[in-house]
Amino acid sequence: MPALSLRLPEDLDHRLEEEARREGLPRSEVARQAISDYLARRERERFMSELVAEARAAYTDEAMRREALEMAEDFQEADNEALDKAEGRKPGESERDEERWWK
């Protein structure tokens, strides 16, 4: 395993020492976990930024917006059918056709 050496300000060193003591872990393990968590968070942030940028670009493309809306409408019908089945209704039968549970 490669080694890393770094200098820490005293307050950060004390916080690291205290966390290691509380967790019952070596300082190096607490530092490894912190670095791993930081890198994972940064990767997620970068991914989300790229996803948002792509969504914004797609949103400004009128043809792509129309296609997305058409797809959403197609799936809405399928979602409604699945909900009807899950709630024990026949497809297309509205909730109003049933006796309400609170009556």
mmCIF file with all atom_site columns, C-alpha atoms in Angstrom:
data_model
loop_
_atom_site.group_PDB
_atom_site.id
_atom_site.type_symbol
_atom_site.label_atom_id
_atom_site.label_alt_id
_atom_site.label_comp_id
_atom_site.label_asym_id
_atom_site.label_entity_id
_atom_site.label_seq_id
_atom_site.pdbx_PDB_ins_code
_atom_site.Cartn_x
_atom_site.Cartn_y
_atom_site.Cartn_z
_atom_site.occupancy
_atom_site.B_iso_or_equiv
_atom_site.pdbx_formal_charge
_atom_site.auth_seq_id
_atom_site.auth_comp_id
_atom_site.auth_asym_id
_atom_site.auth_atom_id
_atom_site.pdbx_PDB_model_num
ATOM 1   C CA . MET A 1 1   ? 0.000   0.000  0.000   1.00 0.00 ? 1   MET A CA 1
ATOM 2   C CA . PRO A 1 2   ? 1.516   3.372  -0.957  1.00 0.00 ? 2   PRO A CA 1
ATOM 3   C CA . ALA A 1 3   ? 2.236   5.776  1.896   1.00 0.00 ? 3   ALA A CA 1
ATOM 4   C CA . LEU A 1 4   ? 1.219   9.425  2.136   1.00 0.00 ? 4   LEU A CA 1
ATOM 5   C CA . SER A 1 5   ? 2.805   11.973 4.393   1.00 0.00 ? 5   SER A CA 1
ATOM 6   C CA . LEU A 1 6   ? 1.176   15.317 5.106   1.00 0.00 ? 6   LEU A CA 1
ATOM 7   C CA . ARG A 1 7   ? 1.300   18.144 7.580   1.00 0.00 ? 7   ARG A CA 1
ATOM 8   C CA . LEU A 1 8   ? -1.840  19.076 9.474   1.00 0.00 ? 8   LEU A CA 1
ATOM 9   C CA . PRO A 1 9   ? -2.644  22.245 11.383  1.00 0.00 ? 9   PRO A CA 1
ATOM 10  C CA . GLU A 1 10  ? -2.702  21.567 15.115  1.00 0.00 ? 10  GLU A CA 1
ATOM 11  C CA . ASP A 1 11  ? -6.481  21.961 15.437  1.00 0.00 ? 11  ASP A CA 1
ATOM 12  C CA . LEU A 1 12  ? -7.113  19.476 12.629  1.00 0.00 ? 12  LEU A CA 1
ATOM 13  C CA . ASP A 1 13  ? -4.587  17.070 14.118  1.00 0.00 ? 13  ASP A CA 1
ATOM 14  C CA . HIS A 1 14  ? -6.371  17.252 17.486  1.00 0.00 ? 14  HIS A CA 1
ATOM 15  C CA . ARG A 1 15  ? -9.741  16.647 15.836  1.00 0.00 ? 15  ARG A CA 1
ATOM 16  C CA . LEU A 1 16  ? -8.332  13.654 13.956  1.00 0.00 ? 16  LEU A CA 1
ATOM 17  C CA . GLU A 1 17  ? -6.826  12.265 17.139  1.00 0.00 ? 17  GLU A CA 1
ATOM 18  C CA . GLU A 1 18  ? -10.109 12.712 19.027  1.00 0.00 ? 18  GLU A CA 1
ATOM 19  C CA . GLU A 1 19  ? -12.146 11.027 16.285  1.00 0.00 ? 19  GLU A CA 1
ATOM 20  C CA . ALA A 1 20  ? -9.713  8.107  16.131  1.00 0.00 ? 20  ALA A CA 1
ATOM 21  C CA . ARG A 1 21  ? -9.947  7.718  19.916  1.00 0.00 ? 21  ARG A CA 1
ATOM 22  C CA . ARG A 1 22  ? -13.763 7.786  19.843  1.00 0.00 ? 22  ARG A CA 1
ATOM 23  C CA . GLU A 1 23  ? -13.954 5.243  17.031  1.00 0.00 ? 23  GLU A CA 1
ATOM 24  C CA . GLY A 1 24  ? -11.206 3.053  18.426  1.00 0.00 ? 24  GLY A CA 1
ATOM 25  C CA . LEU A 1 25  ? -9.347  3.202  15.130  1.00 0.00 ? 25  LEU A CA 1
ATOM 26  C CA . PRO A 1 26  ? -5.857  4.243  14.128  1.00 0.00 ? 26  PRO A CA 1
ATOM 27  C CA . ARG A 1 27  ? -5.568  7.840  12.914  1.00 0.00 ? 27  ARG A CA 1
ATOM 28  C CA . SER A 1 28  ? -4.486  6.551  9.504   1.00 0.00 ? 28  SER A CA 1
ATOM 29  C CA . GLU A 1 29  ? -7.746  4.568  9.142   1.00 0.00 ? 29  GLU A CA 1
ATOM 30  C CA . VAL A 1 30  ? -9.863  7.601  10.044  1.00 0.00 ? 30  VAL A CA 1
ATOM 31  C CA . ALA A 1 31  ? -7.896  9.663  7.509   1.00 0.00 ? 31  ALA A CA 1
ATOM 32  C CA . ARG A 1 32  ? -8.332  6.921  4.832   1.00 0.00 ? 32  ARG A CA 1
ATOM 33  C CA . GLN A 1 33  ? -12.087 6.845  5.429   1.00 0.00 ? 33  GLN A CA 1
ATOM 34  C CA . ALA A 1 34  ? -12.313 10.643 5.305   1.00 0.00 ? 34  ALA A CA 1
ATOM 35  C CA . ILE A 1 35  ? -10.378 10.793 2.027   1.00 0.00 ? 35  ILE A CA 1
ATOM 36  C CA . SER A 1 36  ? -12.487 8.000  0.540   1.00 0.00 ? 36  SER A CA 1
ATOM 37  C CA . ASP A 1 37  ? -15.733 9.739  1.573   1.00 0.00 ? 37  ASP A CA 1
ATOM 38  C CA . TYR A 1 38  ? -14.502 13.071 0.205   1.00 0.00 ? 38  TYR A CA 1
ATOM 39  C CA . LEU A 1 39  ? -13.529 11.573 -3.161  1.00 0.00 ? 39  LEU A CA 1
ATOM 40  C CA . ALA A 1 40  ? -16.841 9.698  -3.478  1.00 0.00 ? 40  ALA A CA 1
ATOM 41  C CA . ARG A 1 41  ? -18.765 12.911 -2.710  1.00 0.00 ? 41  ARG A CA 1
ATOM 42  C CA . ARG A 1 42  ? -16.749 14.879 -5.276  1.00 0.00 ? 42  ARG A CA 1
ATOM 43  C CA . GLU A 1 43  ? -17.366 12.188 -7.919  1.00 0.00 ? 43  GLU A CA 1
ATOM 44  C CA . ARG A 1 44  ? -21.132 12.312 -7.211  1.00 0.00 ? 44  ARG A CA 1
ATOM 45  C CA . GLU A 1 45  ? -21.112 16.119 -7.404  1.00 0.00 ? 45  GLU A CA 1
ATOM 46  C CA . ARG A 1 46  ? -19.266 16.005 -10.731 1.00 0.00 ? 46  ARG A CA 1
ATOM 47  C CA . PHE A 1 47  ? -21.665 13.377 -12.096 1.00 0.00 ? 47  PHE A CA 1
ATOM 48  C CA . MET A 1 48  ? -24.699 15.385 -11.005 1.00 0.00 ? 48  MET A CA 1
ATOM 49  C CA . SER A 1 49  ? -23.261 18.572 -12.535 1.00 0.00 ? 49  SER A CA 1
ATOM 50  C CA . GLU A 1 50  ? -22.756 16.772 -15.842 1.00 0.00 ? 50  GLU A CA 1
ATOM 51  C CA . LEU A 1 51  ? -26.260 15.312 -15.655 1.00 0.00 ? 51  LEU A CA 1
ATOM 52  C CA . VAL A 1 52  ? -27.784 18.745 -14.982 1.00 0.00 ? 52  VAL A CA 1
ATOM 53  C CA . ALA A 1 53  ? -25.787 20.285 -17.842 1.00 0.00 ? 53  ALA A CA 1
ATOM 54  C CA . GLU A 1 54  ? -27.017 17.584 -20.231 1.00 0.00 ? 54  GLU A CA 1
ATOM 55  C CA . ALA A 1 55  ? -30.602 18.000 -19.036 1.00 0.00 ? 55  ALA A CA 1
ATOM 56  C CA . ARG A 1 56  ? -30.429 21.760 -19.548 1.00 0.00 ? 56  ARG A CA 1
ATOM 57  C CA . ALA A 1 57  ? -29.006 21.290 -23.036 1.00 0.00 ? 57  ALA A CA 1
ATOM 58  C CA . ALA A 1 58  ? -31.746 18.783 -23.867 1.00 0.00 ? 58  ALA A CA 1
ATOM 59  C CA . TYR A 1 59  ? -34.439 21.057 -22.432 1.00 0.00 ? 59  TYR A CA 1
ATOM 60  C CA . THR A 1 60  ? -33.469 23.850 -24.820 1.00 0.00 ? 60  THR A CA 1
ATOM 61  C CA . ASP A 1 61  ? -33.736 21.489 -27.829 1.00 0.00 ? 61  ASP A CA 1
ATOM 62  C CA . GLU A 1 62  ? -37.410 21.730 -28.857 1.00 0.00 ? 62  GLU A CA 1
ATOM 63  C CA . ALA A 1 63  ? -37.427 18.435 -30.784 1.00 0.00 ? 63  ALA A CA 1
ATOM 64  C CA . MET A 1 64  ? -35.958 16.597 -27.825 1.00 0.00 ? 64  MET A CA 1
ATOM 65  C CA . ARG A 1 65  ? -38.490 18.196 -25.460 1.00 0.00 ? 65  ARG A CA 1
ATOM 66  C CA . ARG A 1 66  ? -41.381 17.083 -27.659 1.00 0.00 ? 66  ARG A CA 1
ATOM 67  C CA . GLU A 1 67  ? -40.023 13.542 -27.841 1.00 0.00 ? 67  GLU A CA 1
ATOM 68  C CA . ALA A 1 68  ? -39.569 13.412 -24.037 1.00 0.00 ? 68  ALA A CA 1
ATOM 69  C CA . LEU A 1 69  ? -43.133 14.651 -23.482 1.00 0.00 ? 69  LEU A CA 1
ATOM 70  C CA . GLU A 1 70  ? -44.497 12.036 -25.888 1.00 0.00 ? 70  GLU A CA 1
ATOM 71  C CA . MET A 1 71  ? -42.588 9.303  -24.064 1.00 0.00 ? 71  MET A CA 1
ATOM 72  C CA . ALA A 1 72  ? -43.869 10.560 -20.712 1.00 0.00 ? 72  ALA A CA 1
ATOM 73  C CA . GLU A 1 73  ? -47.453 10.469 -21.986 1.00 0.00 ? 73  GLU A CA 1
ATOM 74  C CA . ASP A 1 74  ? -46.972 6.895  -23.233 1.00 0.00 ? 74  ASP A CA 1
ATOM 75  C CA . PHE A 1 75  ? -45.601 5.798  -19.859 1.00 0.00 ? 75  PHE A CA 1
ATOM 76  C CA . GLN A 1 76  ? -48.324 7.598  -17.932 1.00 0.00 ? 76  GLN A CA 1
ATOM 77  C CA . GLU A 1 77  ? -50.926 5.321  -19.461 1.00 0.00 ? 77  GLU A CA 1
ATOM 78  C CA . ALA A 1 78  ? -48.880 2.239  -18.534 1.00 0.00 ? 78  ALA A CA 1
ATOM 79  C CA . ASP A 1 79  ? -48.343 3.604  -15.012 1.00 0.00 ? 79  ASP A CA 1
ATOM 80  C CA . ASN A 1 80  ? -52.085 4.148  -14.616 1.00 0.00 ? 80  ASN A CA 1
ATOM 81  C CA . GLU A 1 81  ? -52.790 0.576  -15.728 1.00 0.00 ? 81  GLU A CA 1
ATOM 82  C CA . ALA A 1 82  ? -50.241 -0.782 -13.250 1.00 0.00 ? 82  ALA A CA 1
ATOM 83  C CA . LEU A 1 83  ? -51.785 1.309  -10.462 1.00 0.00 ? 83  LEU A CA 1
ATOM 84  C CA . ASP A 1 84  ? -55.253 0.046  -11.340 1.00 0.00 ? 84  ASP A CA 1
ATOM 85  C CA . LYS A 1 85  ? -54.030 -3.551 -11.125 1.00 0.00 ? 85  LYS A CA 1
ATOM 86  C CA . ALA A 1 86  ? -52.166 -2.919 -7.875  1.00 0.00 ? 86  ALA A CA 1
ATOM 87  C CA . GLU A 1 87  ? -55.265 -1.392 -6.307  1.00 0.00 ? 87  GLU A CA 1
ATOM 88  C CA . GLY A 1 88  ? -57.529 -4.183 -7.566  1.00 0.00 ? 88  GLY A CA 1
ATOM 89  C CA . ARG A 1 89  ? -59.397 -2.136 -10.176 1.00 0.00 ? 89  ARG A CA 1
ATOM 90  C CA . LYS A 1 90  ? -60.042 -3.133 -13.734 1.00 0.00 ? 90  LYS A CA 1
ATOM 91  C CA . PRO A 1 91  ? -57.935 -1.091 -16.167 1.00 0.00 ? 91  PRO A CA 1
ATOM 92  C CA . GLY A 1 92  ? -59.733 2.158  -16.905 1.00 0.00 ? 92  GLY A CA 1
ATOM 93  C CA . GLU A 1 93  ? -62.076 1.862  -13.933 1.00 0.00 ? 93  GLU A CA 1
ATOM 94  C CA . SER A 1 94  ? -61.759 5.031  -11.936 1.00 0.00 ? 94  SER A CA 1
ATOM 95  C CA . GLU A 1 95  ? -61.416 5.260  -8.193  1.00 0.00 ? 95  GLU A CA 1
ATOM 96  C CA . ARG A 1 96  ? -64.749 7.094  -8.161  1.00 0.00 ? 96  ARG A CA 1
ATOM 97  C CA . ASP A 1 97  ? -66.449 3.922  -9.410  1.00 0.00 ? 97  ASP A CA 1
ATOM 98  C CA . GLU A 1 98  ? -65.478 2.108  -6.209  1.00 0.00 ? 98  GLU A CA 1
ATOM 99  C CA . GLU A 1 99  ? -66.865 2.522  -2.754  1.00 0.00 ? 99  GLU A CA 1
ATOM 100 C CA . ARG A 1 100 ? -64.546 4.782  -0.838  1.00 0.00 ? 100 ARG A CA 1
ATOM 101 C CA . TRP A 1 101 ? -62.793 3.206  2.132   1.00 0.00 ? 101 TRP A CA 1
ATOM 102 C CA . TRP A 1 102 ? -63.674 6.091  4.416   1.00 0.00 ? 102 TRP A CA 1
ATOM 103 C CA . LYS A 1 103 ? -67.420 5.787  3.930   1.00 0.00 ? 103 LYS A CA 1
#
